[in-house]
C-alpha cells in the first residue's frame, strides 16, 4: 500500500501530516509514502498551492484529506485496502 503526499519542504503542516501518517504505520502490514514537492512542478503548484499538504491513498480516487490528517478517514481507507488483500 502506498500513499501520496503533496507537500512543500518548508511547510510545518506538511511535516505534521507526514509524522501523523507514519504513526499509523503497522510494521506487520506496512505502507509507504511518496512525498511529492509541489514546488518542483508548476502544474502541481497550480493545482495544490494553498491546499498542501494533500494526501491521497490512490491517485485515481478523491483526496483523503488536506491541511491536517483525518485519522478516521485514513484508518477506514487502510482497513478497506487491508481487507481486500
mmCIF file of N, CA, C and O in Angstrom:
data_model
loop_
_atom_site.group_PDB
_atom_site.id
_atom_site.type_symbol
_atom_site.label_atom_id
_atom_site.label_comp_id
_atom_site.label_asym_id
_atom_site.label_seq_id
_atom_site.Cartn_x
_atom_site.Cartn_y
_atom_site.Cartn_z
ATOM 1 N N UNK A 1 0.844 -1.177 0.000
ATOM 2 C CA UNK A 1 0.000 0.000 0.000
ATOM 3 C C UNK A 1 0.884 1.233 0.000
ATOM 4 O O UNK A 1 1.925 1.246 0.644
ATOM 5 N N UNK A 2 0.411 2.231 -0.710
ATOM 6 C CA UNK A 2 1.202 3.450 -0.832
ATOM 7 C C UNK A 2 0.290 4.668 -0.794
ATOM 8 O O UNK A 2 -0.749 4.700 -1.439
ATOM 9 N N UNK A 3 0.717 5.660 -0.036
ATOM 10 C CA UNK A 3 0.072 6.961 -0.013
ATOM 11 C C UNK A 3 0.913 7.932 -0.831
ATOM 12 O O UNK A 3 2.123 7.750 -0.972
ATOM 13 N N UNK A 4 0.269 8.967 -1.325
ATOM 14 C CA UNK A 4 0.980 10.064 -1.975
ATOM 15 C C UNK A 4 0.645 11.339 -1.211
ATOM 16 O O UNK A 4 -0.527 11.658 -1.013
ATOM 17 N N UNK A 5 1.682 12.013 -0.769
ATOM 18 C CA UNK A 5 1.533 13.256 -0.015
ATOM 19 C C UNK A 5 2.130 14.395 -0.830
ATOM 20 O O UNK A 5 3.337 14.411 -1.098
ATOM 21 N N UNK A 6 1.282 15.318 -1.266
ATOM 22 C CA UNK A 6 1.752 16.526 -1.941
ATOM 23 C C UNK A 6 2.110 17.530 -0.859
ATOM 24 O O UNK A 6 1.295 17.817 0.026
ATOM 25 N N UNK A 7 3.326 18.037 -0.935
ATOM 26 C CA UNK A 7 3.918 18.733 0.189
ATOM 27 C C UNK A 7 4.833 19.861 -0.285
ATOM 28 O O UNK A 7 5.021 20.058 -1.480
ATOM 29 N N UNK A 8 5.398 20.575 0.677
ATOM 30 C CA UNK A 8 6.445 21.579 0.443
ATOM 31 C C UNK A 8 7.524 21.363 1.496
ATOM 32 O O UNK A 8 7.236 20.994 2.639
ATOM 33 N N UNK A 9 8.740 21.683 1.126
ATOM 34 C CA UNK A 9 9.854 21.453 2.050
ATOM 35 C C UNK A 9 9.797 22.356 3.282
ATOM 36 O O UNK A 9 10.226 21.956 4.352
ATOM 37 N N UNK A 10 9.269 23.545 3.177
ATOM 38 C CA UNK A 10 9.264 24.496 4.299
ATOM 39 C C UNK A 10 7.923 24.546 5.045
ATOM 40 O O UNK A 10 7.689 25.438 5.840
ATOM 41 N N UNK A 11 7.073 23.574 4.818
ATOM 42 C CA UNK A 11 5.706 23.590 5.351
ATOM 43 C C UNK A 11 5.608 22.739 6.628
ATOM 44 O O UNK A 11 5.736 21.522 6.567
ATOM 45 N N UNK A 12 5.372 23.392 7.753
ATOM 46 C CA UNK A 12 5.270 22.639 9.012
ATOM 47 C C UNK A 12 4.020 21.766 9.030
ATOM 48 O O UNK A 12 4.030 20.672 9.617
ATOM 49 N N UNK A 13 2.926 22.188 8.404
ATOM 50 C CA UNK A 13 1.731 21.338 8.333
ATOM 51 C C UNK A 13 2.018 20.068 7.540
ATOM 52 O O UNK A 13 1.492 18.995 7.865
ATOM 53 N N UNK A 14 2.837 20.192 6.520
ATOM 54 C CA UNK A 14 3.201 19.030 5.703
ATOM 55 C C UNK A 14 3.975 18.018 6.548
ATOM 56 O O UNK A 14 3.704 16.817 6.503
ATOM 57 N N UNK A 15 4.944 18.508 7.305
ATOM 58 C CA UNK A 15 5.710 17.609 8.163
ATOM 59 C C UNK A 15 4.826 17.013 9.247
ATOM 60 O O UNK A 15 4.933 15.822 9.566
ATOM 61 N N UNK A 16 3.923 17.802 9.805
ATOM 62 C CA UNK A 16 2.998 17.291 10.819
ATOM 63 C C UNK A 16 2.130 16.170 10.254
ATOM 64 O O UNK A 16 1.908 15.154 10.915
ATOM 65 N N UNK A 17 1.628 16.351 9.009
ATOM 66 C CA UNK A 17 0.794 15.315 8.415
ATOM 67 C C UNK A 17 1.611 14.054 8.157
ATOM 68 O O UNK A 17 1.142 12.950 8.438
ATOM 69 N N UNK A 18 2.823 14.208 7.650
ATOM 70 C CA UNK A 18 3.672 13.040 7.409
ATOM 71 C C UNK A 18 3.952 12.300 8.707
ATOM 72 O O UNK A 18 3.849 11.065 8.760
ATOM 73 N N UNK A 19 4.270 13.018 9.762
ATOM 74 C CA UNK A 19 4.536 12.390 11.066
ATOM 75 C C UNK A 19 3.299 11.656 11.586
ATOM 76 O O UNK A 19 3.397 10.523 12.078
ATOM 77 N N UNK A 20 2.143 12.281 11.484
ATOM 78 C CA UNK A 20 0.903 11.657 11.961
ATOM 79 C C UNK A 20 0.565 10.420 11.127
ATOM 80 O O UNK A 20 0.115 9.405 11.670
ATOM 81 N N UNK A 21 0.796 10.498 9.834
ATOM 82 C CA UNK A 21 0.545 9.347 8.969
ATOM 83 C C UNK A 21 1.490 8.200 9.323
ATOM 84 O O UNK A 21 1.060 7.051 9.458
ATOM 85 N N UNK A 22 2.752 8.503 9.495
ATOM 86 C CA UNK A 22 3.724 7.459 9.845
ATOM 87 C C UNK A 22 3.395 6.815 11.189
ATOM 88 O O UNK A 22 3.678 5.626 11.389
ATOM 89 N N UNK A 23 2.782 7.548 12.091
ATOM 90 C CA UNK A 23 2.384 6.980 13.381
ATOM 91 C C UNK A 23 1.320 5.896 13.213
ATOM 92 O O UNK A 23 1.168 5.037 14.085
ATOM 93 N N UNK A 24 0.590 5.925 12.089
ATOM 94 C CA UNK A 24 -0.431 4.905 11.817
ATOM 95 C C UNK A 24 0.147 3.659 11.155
ATOM 96 O O UNK A 24 -0.556 2.664 10.985
ATOM 97 N N UNK A 25 1.414 3.716 10.770
ATOM 98 C CA UNK A 25 2.026 2.604 10.059
ATOM 99 C C UNK A 25 2.161 1.396 10.976
ATOM 100 O O UNK A 25 2.597 1.517 12.116
ATOM 101 N N UNK A 26 1.760 0.243 10.476
ATOM 102 C CA UNK A 26 1.800 -1.014 11.223
ATOM 103 C C UNK A 26 2.937 -1.859 10.661
ATOM 104 O O UNK A 26 2.878 -2.240 9.489
ATOM 105 N N UNK A 27 3.964 -2.153 11.458
ATOM 106 C CA UNK A 27 5.092 -2.936 10.941
ATOM 107 C C UNK A 27 4.679 -4.304 10.371
ATOM 108 O O UNK A 27 5.331 -4.812 9.468
ATOM 109 N N UNK A 28 3.590 -4.851 10.860
ATOM 110 C CA UNK A 28 3.125 -6.139 10.344
ATOM 111 C C UNK A 28 2.470 -5.997 8.971
ATOM 112 O O UNK A 28 2.438 -6.950 8.186
ATOM 113 N N UNK A 29 1.924 -4.828 8.686
ATOM 114 C CA UNK A 29 1.260 -4.545 7.404
ATOM 115 C C UNK A 29 1.599 -3.118 6.984
ATOM 116 O O UNK A 29 0.745 -2.242 6.988
ATOM 117 N N UNK A 30 2.856 -2.909 6.648
ATOM 118 C CA UNK A 30 3.325 -1.533 6.426
ATOM 119 C C UNK A 30 2.814 -0.919 5.128
ATOM 120 O O UNK A 30 2.381 -1.610 4.211
ATOM 121 N N UNK A 31 2.876 0.390 5.105
ATOM 122 C CA UNK A 31 2.600 1.146 3.897
ATOM 123 C C UNK A 31 3.773 2.093 3.657
ATOM 124 O O UNK A 31 4.575 2.346 4.549
ATOM 125 N N UNK A 32 3.864 2.598 2.454
ATOM 126 C CA UNK A 32 4.891 3.581 2.127
ATOM 127 C C UNK A 32 4.218 4.905 1.784
ATOM 128 O O UNK A 32 3.007 4.948 1.543
ATOM 129 N N UNK A 33 5.021 5.947 1.775
ATOM 130 C CA UNK A 33 4.516 7.285 1.463
ATOM 131 C C UNK A 33 5.451 7.923 0.442
ATOM 132 O O UNK A 33 6.646 8.068 0.706
ATOM 133 N N UNK A 34 4.907 8.266 -0.710
ATOM 134 C CA UNK A 34 5.641 9.062 -1.686
ATOM 135 C C UNK A 34 5.362 10.524 -1.373
ATOM 136 O O UNK A 34 4.207 10.946 -1.401
ATOM 137 N N UNK A 35 6.409 11.268 -1.059
ATOM 138 C CA UNK A 35 6.273 12.689 -0.775
ATOM 139 C C UNK A 35 6.679 13.451 -2.033
ATOM 140 O O UNK A 35 7.812 13.315 -2.514
ATOM 141 N N UNK A 36 5.740 14.199 -2.578
ATOM 142 C CA UNK A 36 5.957 14.945 -3.810
ATOM 143 C C UNK A 36 5.995 16.437 -3.477
ATOM 144 O O UNK A 36 5.048 16.972 -2.889
ATOM 145 N N UNK A 37 7.087 17.104 -3.859
ATOM 146 C CA UNK A 37 7.229 18.541 -3.636
ATOM 147 C C UNK A 37 6.481 19.285 -4.735
ATOM 148 O O UNK A 37 6.883 19.253 -5.900
ATOM 149 N N UNK A 38 5.392 19.932 -4.386
ATOM 150 C CA UNK A 38 4.586 20.628 -5.395
ATOM 151 C C UNK A 38 5.371 21.746 -6.080
ATOM 152 O O UNK A 38 5.106 22.063 -7.240
ATOM 153 N N UNK A 39 6.337 22.318 -5.388
ATOM 154 C CA UNK A 39 7.086 23.438 -5.955
ATOM 155 C C UNK A 39 8.034 23.005 -7.080
ATOM 156 O O UNK A 39 8.577 23.849 -7.792
ATOM 157 N N UNK A 40 8.197 21.710 -7.264
ATOM 158 C CA UNK A 40 9.055 21.205 -8.336
ATOM 159 C C UNK A 40 8.336 21.148 -9.683
ATOM 160 O O UNK A 40 8.964 20.893 -10.704
ATOM 161 N N UNK A 41 7.022 21.397 -9.682
ATOM 162 C CA UNK A 41 6.239 21.266 -10.912
ATOM 163 C C UNK A 41 5.166 22.361 -10.951
ATOM 164 O O UNK A 41 4.274 22.378 -10.096
ATOM 165 N N UNK A 42 5.237 23.263 -11.911
ATOM 166 C CA UNK A 42 4.249 24.346 -11.981
ATOM 167 C C UNK A 42 2.806 23.848 -12.050
ATOM 168 O O UNK A 42 1.899 24.504 -11.510
ATOM 169 N N UNK A 43 2.570 22.710 -12.672
ATOM 170 C CA UNK A 43 1.207 22.171 -12.741
ATOM 171 C C UNK A 43 0.714 21.769 -11.357
ATOM 172 O O UNK A 43 -0.466 21.959 -11.029
ATOM 173 N N UNK A 44 1.607 21.232 -10.534
ATOM 174 C CA UNK A 44 1.218 20.862 -9.165
ATOM 175 C C UNK A 44 0.990 22.104 -8.309
ATOM 176 O O UNK A 44 0.085 22.125 -7.478
ATOM 177 N N UNK A 45 1.801 23.128 -8.508
ATOM 178 C CA UNK A 45 1.581 24.391 -7.791
ATOM 179 C C UNK A 45 0.206 24.940 -8.155
ATOM 180 O O UNK A 45 -0.563 25.353 -7.280
ATOM 181 N N UNK A 46 -0.118 24.920 -9.433
ATOM 182 C CA UNK A 46 -1.419 25.431 -9.877
ATOM 183 C C UNK A 46 -2.568 24.648 -9.255
ATOM 184 O O UNK A 46 -3.614 25.215 -8.919
ATOM 185 N N UNK A 47 -2.380 23.359 -9.080
ATOM 186 C CA UNK A 47 -3.459 22.515 -8.566
ATOM 187 C C UNK A 47 -3.561 22.509 -7.037
ATOM 188 O O UNK A 47 -4.657 22.505 -6.483
ATOM 189 N N UNK A 48 -2.418 22.470 -6.343
ATOM 190 C CA UNK A 48 -2.424 22.244 -4.890
ATOM 191 C C UNK A 48 -1.848 23.381 -4.055
ATOM 192 O O UNK A 48 -1.777 23.263 -2.834
ATOM 193 N N UNK A 49 -1.452 24.471 -4.650
ATOM 194 C CA UNK A 49 -0.695 25.532 -3.995
ATOM 195 C C UNK A 49 -1.106 25.809 -2.550
ATOM 196 O O UNK A 49 -0.333 25.590 -1.625
ATOM 197 N N UNK A 50 -2.296 26.275 -2.345
ATOM 198 C CA UNK A 50 -2.735 26.659 -0.995
ATOM 199 C C UNK A 50 -3.369 25.510 -0.212
ATOM 200 O O UNK A 50 -3.758 25.700 0.938
ATOM 201 N N UNK A 51 -3.474 24.340 -0.808
ATOM 202 C CA UNK A 51 -4.096 23.198 -0.129
ATOM 203 C C UNK A 51 -3.097 22.310 0.602
ATOM 204 O O UNK A 51 -3.509 21.477 1.399
ATOM 205 N N UNK A 52 -1.809 22.429 0.294
ATOM 206 C CA UNK A 52 -0.841 21.496 0.873
ATOM 207 C C UNK A 52 -0.840 21.581 2.382
ATOM 208 O O UNK A 52 -1.061 22.658 2.934
ATOM 209 N N UNK A 53 -0.630 20.458 3.021
ATOM 210 C CA UNK A 53 -0.429 19.133 2.460
ATOM 211 C C UNK A 53 -1.743 18.508 1.977
ATOM 212 O O UNK A 53 -2.794 18.742 2.558
ATOM 213 N N UNK A 54 -1.631 17.706 0.920
ATOM 214 C CA UNK A 54 -2.775 16.979 0.378
ATOM 215 C C UNK A 54 -2.392 15.509 0.325
ATOM 216 O O UNK A 54 -1.344 15.159 -0.231
ATOM 217 N N UNK A 55 -3.242 14.659 0.902
ATOM 218 C CA UNK A 55 -2.945 13.230 0.987
ATOM 219 C C UNK A 55 -3.913 12.422 0.136
ATOM 220 O O UNK A 55 -5.129 12.602 0.227
ATOM 221 N N UNK A 56 -3.337 11.530 -0.658
ATOM 222 C CA UNK A 56 -4.112 10.585 -1.461
ATOM 223 C C UNK A 56 -3.722 9.170 -1.061
ATOM 224 O O UNK A 56 -2.548 8.880 -0.839
ATOM 225 N N UNK A 57 -4.716 8.294 -1.017
ATOM 226 C CA UNK A 57 -4.442 6.874 -0.848
ATOM 227 C C UNK A 57 -4.226 6.235 -2.202
ATOM 228 O O UNK A 57 -3.379 5.373 -2.374
ATOM 229 N N UNK A 58 -4.971 6.672 -3.169
ATOM 230 C CA UNK A 58 -4.824 6.231 -4.551
ATOM 231 C C UNK A 58 -5.081 7.450 -5.422
ATOM 232 O O UNK A 58 -6.023 8.208 -5.168
ATOM 233 N N UNK A 59 -4.245 7.635 -6.419
ATOM 234 C CA UNK A 59 -4.353 8.858 -7.222
ATOM 235 C C UNK A 59 -5.583 8.879 -8.106
ATOM 236 O O UNK A 59 -5.974 9.945 -8.587
ATOM 237 N N UNK A 60 -6.219 7.732 -8.301
ATOM 238 C CA UNK A 60 -7.447 7.697 -9.102
ATOM 239 C C UNK A 60 -8.696 7.818 -8.226
ATOM 240 O O UNK A 60 -9.807 7.625 -8.702
ATOM 241 N N UNK A 61 -8.503 8.130 -6.952
ATOM 242 C CA UNK A 61 -9.600 8.338 -6.002
ATOM 243 C C UNK A 61 -9.505 9.764 -5.452
ATOM 244 O O UNK A 61 -8.456 10.389 -5.534
ATOM 245 N N UNK A 62 -10.586 10.262 -4.858
ATOM 246 C CA UNK A 62 -10.521 11.608 -4.253
ATOM 247 C C UNK A 62 -9.488 11.666 -3.127
ATOM 248 O O UNK A 62 -9.145 10.652 -2.521
ATOM 249 N N UNK A 63 -9.025 12.865 -2.856
ATOM 250 C CA UNK A 63 -8.069 13.042 -1.751
ATOM 251 C C UNK A 63 -8.675 12.549 -0.453
ATOM 252 O O UNK A 63 -9.889 12.598 -0.251
ATOM 253 N N UNK A 64 -7.807 12.091 0.432
ATOM 254 C CA UNK A 64 -8.259 11.667 1.761
ATOM 255 C C UNK A 64 -8.384 12.863 2.696
ATOM 256 O O UNK A 64 -9.289 12.910 3.523
ATOM 257 N N UNK A 65 -7.462 13.805 2.568
ATOM 258 C CA UNK A 65 -7.516 14.982 3.431
ATOM 259 C C UNK A 65 -6.489 16.006 2.961
ATOM 260 O O UNK A 65 -5.589 15.685 2.194
ATOM 261 N N UNK A 66 -6.660 17.228 3.460
ATOM 262 C CA UNK A 66 -5.644 18.255 3.259
ATOM 263 C C UNK A 66 -5.568 19.119 4.515
ATOM 264 O O UNK A 66 -6.470 19.088 5.340
ATOM 265 N N UNK A 67 -4.474 19.820 4.654
ATOM 266 C CA UNK A 67 -4.116 20.622 5.831
ATOM 267 C C UNK A 67 -3.767 19.761 7.045
ATOM 268 O O UNK A 67 -2.681 19.870 7.584
ATOM 269 N N UNK A 68 -4.698 18.920 7.489
ATOM 270 C CA UNK A 68 -4.474 18.085 8.669
ATOM 271 C C UNK A 68 -4.885 16.653 8.364
ATOM 272 O O UNK A 68 -5.820 16.430 7.584
ATOM 273 N N UNK A 69 -4.213 15.699 8.984
ATOM 274 C CA UNK A 69 -4.542 14.296 8.776
ATOM 275 C C UNK A 69 -5.913 13.987 9.365
ATOM 276 O O UNK A 69 -6.185 14.296 10.526
ATOM 277 N N UNK A 70 -6.766 13.399 8.563
ATOM 278 C CA UNK A 70 -8.060 12.897 9.022
ATOM 279 C C UNK A 70 -7.844 11.426 9.359
ATOM 280 O O UNK A 70 -7.969 10.548 8.502
ATOM 281 N N UNK A 71 -7.481 11.152 10.601
ATOM 282 C CA UNK A 71 -7.106 9.800 11.013
ATOM 283 C C UNK A 71 -8.240 8.800 10.810
ATOM 284 O O UNK A 71 -7.987 7.643 10.446
ATOM 285 N N UNK A 72 -9.476 9.217 11.023
ATOM 286 C CA UNK A 72 -10.606 8.306 10.820
ATOM 287 C C UNK A 72 -10.735 7.920 9.353
ATOM 288 O O UNK A 72 -10.921 6.746 9.031
ATOM 289 N N UNK A 73 -10.632 8.889 8.475
ATOM 290 C CA UNK A 73 -10.763 8.605 7.040
ATOM 291 C C UNK A 73 -9.588 7.757 6.545
ATOM 292 O O UNK A 73 -9.768 6.826 5.768
ATOM 293 N N UNK A 74 -8.384 8.079 6.978
ATOM 294 C CA UNK A 74 -7.207 7.303 6.588
ATOM 295 C C UNK A 74 -7.306 5.887 7.154
ATOM 296 O O UNK A 74 -7.025 4.909 6.457
ATOM 297 N N UNK A 75 -7.743 5.760 8.400
ATOM 298 C CA UNK A 75 -7.912 4.436 9.005
ATOM 299 C C UNK A 75 -8.933 3.597 8.257
ATOM 300 O O UNK A 75 -8.726 2.392 8.043
ATOM 301 N N UNK A 76 -10.018 4.205 7.844
ATOM 302 C CA UNK A 76 -11.046 3.483 7.074
ATOM 303 C C UNK A 76 -10.491 3.060 5.717
ATOM 304 O O UNK A 76 -10.755 1.943 5.256
ATOM 305 N N UNK A 77 -9.713 3.922 5.075
ATOM 306 C CA UNK A 77 -9.107 3.586 3.785
ATOM 307 C C UNK A 77 -8.152 2.411 3.952
ATOM 308 O O UNK A 77 -8.176 1.464 3.164
ATOM 309 N N UNK A 78 -7.330 2.456 4.998
ATOM 310 C CA UNK A 78 -6.398 1.358 5.267
ATOM 311 C C UNK A 78 -7.147 0.056 5.534
ATOM 312 O O UNK A 78 -6.762 -1.009 5.030
ATOM 313 N N UNK A 79 -8.214 0.116 6.308
ATOM 314 C CA UNK A 79 -8.985 -1.082 6.625
ATOM 315 C C UNK A 79 -9.571 -1.703 5.363
ATOM 316 O O UNK A 79 -9.552 -2.939 5.189
ATOM 317 N N UNK A 80 -10.090 -0.869 4.465
ATOM 318 C CA UNK A 80 -10.644 -1.393 3.198
ATOM 319 C C UNK A 80 -9.550 -2.043 2.363
ATOM 320 O O UNK A 80 -9.748 -3.120 1.789
ATOM 321 N N UNK A 81 -8.405 -1.418 2.275
ATOM 322 C CA UNK A 81 -7.306 -1.972 1.477
ATOM 323 C C UNK A 81 -6.779 -3.270 2.083
ATOM 324 O O UNK A 81 -6.500 -4.208 1.364
ATOM 325 N N UNK A 82 -6.647 -3.282 3.387
ATOM 326 C CA UNK A 82 -6.125 -4.500 4.042
ATOM 327 C C UNK A 82 -7.119 -5.642 3.951
ATOM 328 O O UNK A 82 -6.724 -6.808 3.836
ATOM 329 N N UNK A 83 -8.404 -5.350 3.982
ATOM 330 C CA UNK A 83 -9.431 -6.399 3.857
ATOM 331 C C UNK A 83 -9.464 -6.986 2.450
ATOM 332 O O UNK A 83 -9.814 -8.138 2.266
ATOM 333 N N UNK A 84 -9.071 -6.183 1.464
ATOM 334 C CA UNK A 84 -9.102 -6.626 0.075
ATOM 335 C C UNK A 84 -7.904 -7.524 -0.278
ATOM 336 O O UNK A 84 -7.917 -8.181 -1.297
ATOM 337 N N UNK A 85 -6.894 -7.535 0.577
ATOM 338 C CA UNK A 85 -5.685 -8.318 0.289
ATOM 339 C C UNK A 85 -5.848 -9.738 0.734
ATOM 340 O O UNK A 85 -6.391 -10.116 1.681
#
